XYZ file of N, CA and C in Angstrom:
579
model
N -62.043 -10.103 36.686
C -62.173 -8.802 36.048
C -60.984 -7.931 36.453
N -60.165 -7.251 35.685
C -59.184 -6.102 35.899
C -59.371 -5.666 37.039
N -58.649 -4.853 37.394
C -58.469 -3.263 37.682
C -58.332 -2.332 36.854
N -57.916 -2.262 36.489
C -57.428 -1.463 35.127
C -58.827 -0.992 34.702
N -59.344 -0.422 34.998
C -60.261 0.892 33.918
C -60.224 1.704 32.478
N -60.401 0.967 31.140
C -60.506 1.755 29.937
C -61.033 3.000 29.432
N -59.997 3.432 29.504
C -60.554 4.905 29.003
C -60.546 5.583 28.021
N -61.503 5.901 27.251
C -61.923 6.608 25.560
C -61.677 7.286 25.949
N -61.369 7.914 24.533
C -60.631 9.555 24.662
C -61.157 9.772 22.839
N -62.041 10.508 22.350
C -62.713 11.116 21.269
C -61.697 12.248 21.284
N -61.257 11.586 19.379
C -60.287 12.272 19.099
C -60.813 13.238 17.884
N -62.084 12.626 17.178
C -62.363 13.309 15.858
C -63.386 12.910 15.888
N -64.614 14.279 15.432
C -66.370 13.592 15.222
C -66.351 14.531 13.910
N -67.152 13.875 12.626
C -67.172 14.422 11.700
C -68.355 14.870 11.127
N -69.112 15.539 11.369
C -70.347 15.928 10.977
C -70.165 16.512 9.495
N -71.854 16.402 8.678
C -72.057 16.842 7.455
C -73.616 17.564 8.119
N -73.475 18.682 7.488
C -74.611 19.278 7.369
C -74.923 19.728 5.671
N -76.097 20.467 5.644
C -76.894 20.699 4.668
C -77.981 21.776 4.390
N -77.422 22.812 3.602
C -78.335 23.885 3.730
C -79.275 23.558 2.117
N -80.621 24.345 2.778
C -81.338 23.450 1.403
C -81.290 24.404 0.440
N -80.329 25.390 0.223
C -80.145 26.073 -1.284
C -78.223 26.182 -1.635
N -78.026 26.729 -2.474
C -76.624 26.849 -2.356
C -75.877 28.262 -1.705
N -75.018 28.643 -2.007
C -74.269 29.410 -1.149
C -73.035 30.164 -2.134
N -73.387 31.810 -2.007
C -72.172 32.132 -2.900
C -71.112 32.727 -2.314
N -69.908 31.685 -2.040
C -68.571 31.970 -1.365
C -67.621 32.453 -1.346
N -67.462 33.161 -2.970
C -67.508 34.661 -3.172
C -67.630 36.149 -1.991
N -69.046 35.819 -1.809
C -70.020 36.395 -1.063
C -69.559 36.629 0.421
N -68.698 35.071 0.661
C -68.516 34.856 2.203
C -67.498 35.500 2.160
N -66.210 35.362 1.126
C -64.822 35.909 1.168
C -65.189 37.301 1.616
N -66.014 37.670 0.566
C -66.094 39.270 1.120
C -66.373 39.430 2.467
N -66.769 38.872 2.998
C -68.110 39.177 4.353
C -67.237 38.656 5.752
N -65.923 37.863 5.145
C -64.935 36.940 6.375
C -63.493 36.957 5.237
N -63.059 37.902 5.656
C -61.461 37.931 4.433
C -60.745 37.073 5.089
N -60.848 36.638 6.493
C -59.852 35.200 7.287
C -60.350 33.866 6.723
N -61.872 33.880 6.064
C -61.221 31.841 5.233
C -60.456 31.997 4.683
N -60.393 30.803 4.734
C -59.189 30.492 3.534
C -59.942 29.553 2.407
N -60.030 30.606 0.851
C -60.596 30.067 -0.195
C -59.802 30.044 -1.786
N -59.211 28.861 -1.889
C -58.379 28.865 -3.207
C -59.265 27.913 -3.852
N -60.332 28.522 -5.195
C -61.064 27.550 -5.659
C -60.198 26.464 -6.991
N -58.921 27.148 -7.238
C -57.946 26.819 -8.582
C -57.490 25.360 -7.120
N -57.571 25.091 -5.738
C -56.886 24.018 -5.598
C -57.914 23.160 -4.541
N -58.894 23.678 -4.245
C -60.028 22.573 -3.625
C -61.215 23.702 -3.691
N -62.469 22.927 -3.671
C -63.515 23.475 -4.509
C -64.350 24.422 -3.337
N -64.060 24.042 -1.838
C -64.864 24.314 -0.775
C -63.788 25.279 0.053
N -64.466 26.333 0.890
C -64.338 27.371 1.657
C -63.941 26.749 2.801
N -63.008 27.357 3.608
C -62.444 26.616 4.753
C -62.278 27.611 5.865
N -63.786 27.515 6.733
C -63.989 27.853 7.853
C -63.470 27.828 9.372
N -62.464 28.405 9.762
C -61.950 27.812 11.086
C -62.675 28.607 12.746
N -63.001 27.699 13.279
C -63.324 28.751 14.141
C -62.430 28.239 15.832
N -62.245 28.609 16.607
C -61.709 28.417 17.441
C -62.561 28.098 19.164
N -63.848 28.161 19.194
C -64.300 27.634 19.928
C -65.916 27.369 19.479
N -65.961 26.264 19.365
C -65.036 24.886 19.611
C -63.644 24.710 18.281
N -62.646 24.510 18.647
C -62.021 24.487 17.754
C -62.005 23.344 16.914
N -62.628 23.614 15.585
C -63.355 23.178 14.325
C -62.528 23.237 13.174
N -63.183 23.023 12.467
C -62.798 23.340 10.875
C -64.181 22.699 10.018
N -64.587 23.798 9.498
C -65.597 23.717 8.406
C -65.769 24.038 7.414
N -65.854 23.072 6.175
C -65.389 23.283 4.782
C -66.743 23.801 4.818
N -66.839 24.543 4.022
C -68.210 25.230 2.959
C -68.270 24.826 1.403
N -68.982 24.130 0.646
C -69.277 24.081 -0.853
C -70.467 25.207 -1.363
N -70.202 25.466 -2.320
C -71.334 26.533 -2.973
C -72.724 25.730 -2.989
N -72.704 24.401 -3.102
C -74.046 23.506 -2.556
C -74.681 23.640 -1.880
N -74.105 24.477 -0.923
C -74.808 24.438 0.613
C -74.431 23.311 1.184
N -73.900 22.336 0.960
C -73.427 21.569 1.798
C -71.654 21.968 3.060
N -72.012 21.439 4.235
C -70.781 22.012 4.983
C -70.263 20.511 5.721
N -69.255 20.249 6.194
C -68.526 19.314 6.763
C -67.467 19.724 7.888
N -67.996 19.704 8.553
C -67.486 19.809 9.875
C -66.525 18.713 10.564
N -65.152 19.058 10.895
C -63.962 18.274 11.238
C -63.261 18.560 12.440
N -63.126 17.626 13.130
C -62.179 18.081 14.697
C -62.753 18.495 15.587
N -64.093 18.092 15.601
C -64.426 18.864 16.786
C -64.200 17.207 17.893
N -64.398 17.369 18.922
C -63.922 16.348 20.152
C -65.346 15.711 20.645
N -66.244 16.308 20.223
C -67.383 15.319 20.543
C -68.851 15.872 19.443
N -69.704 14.981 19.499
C -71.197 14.957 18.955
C -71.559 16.619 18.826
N -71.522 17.157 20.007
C -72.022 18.194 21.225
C -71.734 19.212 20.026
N -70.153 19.451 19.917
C -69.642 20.361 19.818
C -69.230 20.251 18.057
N -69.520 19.537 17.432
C -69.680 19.087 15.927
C -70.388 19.622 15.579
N -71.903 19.752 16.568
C -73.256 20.191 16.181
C -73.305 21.638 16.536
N -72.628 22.033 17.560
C -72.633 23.698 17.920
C -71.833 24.387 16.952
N -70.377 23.859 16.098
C -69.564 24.670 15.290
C -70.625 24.701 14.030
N -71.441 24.152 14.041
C -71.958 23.983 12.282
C -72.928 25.075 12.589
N -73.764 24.979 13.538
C -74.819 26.138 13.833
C -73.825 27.367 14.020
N -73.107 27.792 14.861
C -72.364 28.577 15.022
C -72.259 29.125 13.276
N -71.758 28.453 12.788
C -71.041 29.181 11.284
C -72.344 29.715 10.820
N -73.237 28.822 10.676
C -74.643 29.488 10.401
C -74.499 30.772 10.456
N -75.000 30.993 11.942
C -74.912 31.799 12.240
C -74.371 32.986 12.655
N -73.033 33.025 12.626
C -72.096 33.650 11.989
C -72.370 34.233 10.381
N -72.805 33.019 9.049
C -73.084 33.516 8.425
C -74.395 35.090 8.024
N -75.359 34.396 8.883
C -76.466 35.069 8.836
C -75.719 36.931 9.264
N -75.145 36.587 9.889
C -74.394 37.526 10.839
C -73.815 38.571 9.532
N -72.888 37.716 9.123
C -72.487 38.823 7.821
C -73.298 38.880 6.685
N -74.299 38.825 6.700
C -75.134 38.948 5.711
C -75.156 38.215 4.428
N -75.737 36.747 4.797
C -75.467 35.957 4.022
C -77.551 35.438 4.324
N -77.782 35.111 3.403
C -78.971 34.654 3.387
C -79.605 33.404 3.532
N -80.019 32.656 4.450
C -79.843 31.455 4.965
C -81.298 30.955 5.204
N -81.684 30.133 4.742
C -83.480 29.706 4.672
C -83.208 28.461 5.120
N -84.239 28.129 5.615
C -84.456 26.701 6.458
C -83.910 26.250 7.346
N -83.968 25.172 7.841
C -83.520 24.876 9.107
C -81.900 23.735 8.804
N -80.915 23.723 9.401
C -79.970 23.211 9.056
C -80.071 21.654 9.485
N -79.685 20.591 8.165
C -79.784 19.341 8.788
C -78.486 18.688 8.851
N -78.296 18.159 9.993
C -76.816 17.619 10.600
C -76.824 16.078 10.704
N -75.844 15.885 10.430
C -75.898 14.239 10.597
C -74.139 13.623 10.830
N -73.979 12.907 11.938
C -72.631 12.711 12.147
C -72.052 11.495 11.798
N -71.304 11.147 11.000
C -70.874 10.717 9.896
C -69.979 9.912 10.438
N -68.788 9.979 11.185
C -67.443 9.261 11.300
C -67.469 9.677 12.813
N -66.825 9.219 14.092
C -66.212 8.932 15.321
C -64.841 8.789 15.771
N -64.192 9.179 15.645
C -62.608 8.444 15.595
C -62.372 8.444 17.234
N -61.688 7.981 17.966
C -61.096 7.461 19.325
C -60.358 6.534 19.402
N -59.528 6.695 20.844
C -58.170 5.887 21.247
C -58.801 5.464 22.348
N -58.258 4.435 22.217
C -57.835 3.712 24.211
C -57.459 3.036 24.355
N -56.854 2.572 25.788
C -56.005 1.551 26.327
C -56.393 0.413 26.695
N -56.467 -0.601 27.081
C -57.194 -1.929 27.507
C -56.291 -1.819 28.639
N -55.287 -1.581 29.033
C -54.766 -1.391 29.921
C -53.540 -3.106 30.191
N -53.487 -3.633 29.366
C -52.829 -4.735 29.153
C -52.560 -5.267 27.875
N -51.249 -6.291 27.200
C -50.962 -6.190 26.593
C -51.691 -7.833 25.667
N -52.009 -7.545 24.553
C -52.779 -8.448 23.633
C -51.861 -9.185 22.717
N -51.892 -10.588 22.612
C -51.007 -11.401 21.641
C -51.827 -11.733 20.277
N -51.448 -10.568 20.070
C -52.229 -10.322 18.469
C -52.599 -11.870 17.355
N -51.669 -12.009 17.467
C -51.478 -13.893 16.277
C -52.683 -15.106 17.218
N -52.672 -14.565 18.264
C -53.842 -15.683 19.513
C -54.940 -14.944 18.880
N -55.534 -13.632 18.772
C -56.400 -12.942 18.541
C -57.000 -13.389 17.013
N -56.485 -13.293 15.901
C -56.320 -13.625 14.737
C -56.591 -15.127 14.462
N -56.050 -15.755 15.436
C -56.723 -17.084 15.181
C -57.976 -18.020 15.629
N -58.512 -16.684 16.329
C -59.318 -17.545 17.494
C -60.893 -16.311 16.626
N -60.549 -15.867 15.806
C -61.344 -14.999 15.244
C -63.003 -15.334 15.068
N -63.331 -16.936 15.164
C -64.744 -17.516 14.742
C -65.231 -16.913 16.010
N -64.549 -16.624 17.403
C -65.238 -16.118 18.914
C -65.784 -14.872 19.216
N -65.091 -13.892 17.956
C -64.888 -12.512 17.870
C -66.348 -11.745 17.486
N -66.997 -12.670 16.052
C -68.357 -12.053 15.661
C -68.014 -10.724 14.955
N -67.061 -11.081 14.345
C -66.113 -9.488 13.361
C -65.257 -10.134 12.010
N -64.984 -9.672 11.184
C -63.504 -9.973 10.278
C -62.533 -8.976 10.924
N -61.507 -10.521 10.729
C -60.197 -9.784 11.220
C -59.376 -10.239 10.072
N -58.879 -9.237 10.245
C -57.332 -9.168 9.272
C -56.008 -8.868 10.165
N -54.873 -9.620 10.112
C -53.848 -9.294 10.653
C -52.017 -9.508 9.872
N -51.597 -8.597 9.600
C -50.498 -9.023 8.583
C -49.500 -8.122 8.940
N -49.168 -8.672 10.162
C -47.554 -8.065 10.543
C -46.528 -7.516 9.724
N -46.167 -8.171 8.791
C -45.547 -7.241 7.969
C -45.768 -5.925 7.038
N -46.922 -5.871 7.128
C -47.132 -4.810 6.195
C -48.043 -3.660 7.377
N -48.630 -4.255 8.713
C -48.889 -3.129 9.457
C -49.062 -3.851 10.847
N -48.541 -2.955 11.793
C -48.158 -3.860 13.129
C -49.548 -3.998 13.999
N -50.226 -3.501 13.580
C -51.863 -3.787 13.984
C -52.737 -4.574 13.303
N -53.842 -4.995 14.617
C -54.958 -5.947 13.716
C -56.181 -5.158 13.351
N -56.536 -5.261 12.324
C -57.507 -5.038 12.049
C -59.166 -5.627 12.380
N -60.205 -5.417 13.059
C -61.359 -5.823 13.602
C -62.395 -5.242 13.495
N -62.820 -5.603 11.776
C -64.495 -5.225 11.628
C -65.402 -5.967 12.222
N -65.842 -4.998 13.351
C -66.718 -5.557 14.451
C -68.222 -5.035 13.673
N -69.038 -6.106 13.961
C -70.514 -6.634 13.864
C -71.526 -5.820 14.200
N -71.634 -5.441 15.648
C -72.601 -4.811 16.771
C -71.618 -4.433 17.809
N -71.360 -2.896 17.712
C -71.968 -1.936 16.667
C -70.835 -2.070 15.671
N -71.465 -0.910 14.512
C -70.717 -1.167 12.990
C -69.376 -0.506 13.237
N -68.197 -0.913 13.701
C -66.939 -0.056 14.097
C -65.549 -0.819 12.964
N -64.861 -0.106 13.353
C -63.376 -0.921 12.851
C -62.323 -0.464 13.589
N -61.376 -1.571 14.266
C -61.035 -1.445 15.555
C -59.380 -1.650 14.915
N -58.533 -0.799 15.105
C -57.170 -1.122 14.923
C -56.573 -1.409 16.390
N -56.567 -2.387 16.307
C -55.760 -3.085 17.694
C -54.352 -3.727 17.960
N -53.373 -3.134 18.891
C -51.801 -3.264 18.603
C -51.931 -3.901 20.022
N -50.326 -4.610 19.967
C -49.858 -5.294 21.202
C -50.084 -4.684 22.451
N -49.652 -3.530 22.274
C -49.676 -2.771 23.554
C -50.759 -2.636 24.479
N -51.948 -3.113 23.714
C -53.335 -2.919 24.293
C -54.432 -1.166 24.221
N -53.190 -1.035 22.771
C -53.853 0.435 22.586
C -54.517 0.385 21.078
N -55.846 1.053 21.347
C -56.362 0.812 19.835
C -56.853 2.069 19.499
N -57.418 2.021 18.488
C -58.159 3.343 17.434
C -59.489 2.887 17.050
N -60.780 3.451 17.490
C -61.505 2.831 16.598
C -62.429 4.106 15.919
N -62.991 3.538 14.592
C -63.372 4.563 13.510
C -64.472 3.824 12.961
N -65.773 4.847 12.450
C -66.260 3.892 11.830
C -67.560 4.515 12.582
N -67.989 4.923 13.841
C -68.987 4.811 14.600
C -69.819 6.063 14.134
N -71.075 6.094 14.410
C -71.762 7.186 13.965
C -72.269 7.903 15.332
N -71.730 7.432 16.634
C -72.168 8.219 18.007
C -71.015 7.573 18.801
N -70.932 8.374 20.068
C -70.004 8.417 20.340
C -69.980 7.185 21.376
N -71.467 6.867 21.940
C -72.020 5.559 22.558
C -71.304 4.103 21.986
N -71.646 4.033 20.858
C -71.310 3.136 19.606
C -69.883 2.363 19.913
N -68.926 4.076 19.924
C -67.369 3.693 20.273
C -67.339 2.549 21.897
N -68.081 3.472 22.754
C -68.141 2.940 23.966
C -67.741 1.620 24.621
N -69.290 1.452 23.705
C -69.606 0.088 23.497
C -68.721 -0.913 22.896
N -68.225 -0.632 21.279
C -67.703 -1.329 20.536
C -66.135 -1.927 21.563
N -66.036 -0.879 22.467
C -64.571 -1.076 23.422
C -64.529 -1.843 24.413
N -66.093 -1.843 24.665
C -66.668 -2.791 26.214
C -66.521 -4.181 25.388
N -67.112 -4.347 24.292
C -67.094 -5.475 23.869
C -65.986 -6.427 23.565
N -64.943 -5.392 22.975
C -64.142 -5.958 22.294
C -62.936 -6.670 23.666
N -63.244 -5.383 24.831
C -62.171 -6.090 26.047
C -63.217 -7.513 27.024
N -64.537 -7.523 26.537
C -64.775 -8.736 27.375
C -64.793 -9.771 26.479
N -64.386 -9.689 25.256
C -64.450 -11.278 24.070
C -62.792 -11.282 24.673
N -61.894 -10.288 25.000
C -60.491 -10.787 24.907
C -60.107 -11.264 26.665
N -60.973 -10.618 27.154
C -61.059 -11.184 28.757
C -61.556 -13.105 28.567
N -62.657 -12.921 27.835
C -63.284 -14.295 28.029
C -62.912 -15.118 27.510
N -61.687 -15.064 26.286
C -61.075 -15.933 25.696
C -59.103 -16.123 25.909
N -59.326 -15.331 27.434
C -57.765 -15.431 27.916
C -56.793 -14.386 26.837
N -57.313 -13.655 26.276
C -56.550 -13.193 24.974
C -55.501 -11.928 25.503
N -55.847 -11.074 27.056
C -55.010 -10.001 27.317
C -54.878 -10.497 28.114
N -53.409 -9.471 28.537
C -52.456 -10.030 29.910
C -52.498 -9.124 30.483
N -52.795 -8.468 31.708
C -52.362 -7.351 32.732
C -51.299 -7.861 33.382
N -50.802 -7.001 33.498
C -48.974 -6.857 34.197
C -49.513 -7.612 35.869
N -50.623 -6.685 36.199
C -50.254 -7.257 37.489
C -50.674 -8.930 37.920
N -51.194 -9.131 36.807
C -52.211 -10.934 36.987
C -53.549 -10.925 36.578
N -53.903 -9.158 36.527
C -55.601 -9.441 36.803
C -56.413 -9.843 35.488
């Protein structure tokens, strides 16, 4: 087993929420002259708030989408927040808001370097589709199984993965993916381990 310790780093959680009537954004312009709302070039209100620093589109649906926030936690506090904020400027708001987190994005290191073309071929060990095509992108691609992720994985031993609906999910999908490449000789640590 390494030394080397992997470490996630949650770069993007994307929440959708849902108010159960619609919303006139009009209404909001007046009530918050800082969104930013051009309906002649995207259809939704664009909420920024700065702690947690967010970004939350608004549709006249009542539907909202919440972007950038750095974890689950704080995906779920900017969406209530705007709420309530809305309520705040006098916006009329019934029911209870339903949230649901949608996308995960994160980086990390394996901490050693992976021979991608060994990886790619040894793929029946993996329990994922892989795709790998050097020329057209210097990473492999790894739709992993359990959990439902998709893992962009480069030489360097640095990957991206997207796809997860908690932030556990990512965790996991990273634990897994460095003990199939431990157990099949597939990474090298510099120092031997």
């Amino acid at each position: 087993m390494p030394l080397v310790k992997t470490a996630v780093k949650i770069e993007n959680v994307v929440a959708c929420a849902a108010l159960k009537h619609g919303i006139d954004l009009r209404a909001v312009v007046k009530a918050f002259p800082l969104v930013d709302y051009r309906p002649e070039r995207f259809p939704g209100l664009v909420f920024k708030l700065k702690r947690p620093r967010t970004t939350i589109l608004i549709f006249s649906t009542g539907k909202m989408v919440c972007t950038g926030a750095k974890s689950e936690r704080d995906a779920v506090r900017a969406l209530r927040k705007v709420v309530k904020t809305l309520t705040k400027g006098g916006m009329i708001i019934r029911g209870k808001l339903e949230i649901e987190i949608k996308n995960v994005v994160a980086t990390a290191s394996l901490g050693g370097t992976v021979d991608l073309l060994q990886v790619y071929e040894s793929e029946r060990d993996m329990c994922g589709r892989i795709s790998y095509e050097p020329e057209q992108f210097p990473g492999l691609v790894y739709r992993m199984n359990d959990p439902k992720v998709v893992i962009l994985l480069f030489s360097s031993g640095k990957l991206v993965c997207t796809g997860a609906r908690k932030e556990g999910d990512v965790q996991q999908a990273v634990v897994n993916l460095r003990q199939k490449l431990e157990k099949n000789d597939l990474i090298y640590f510099e120092n031997g381990f």
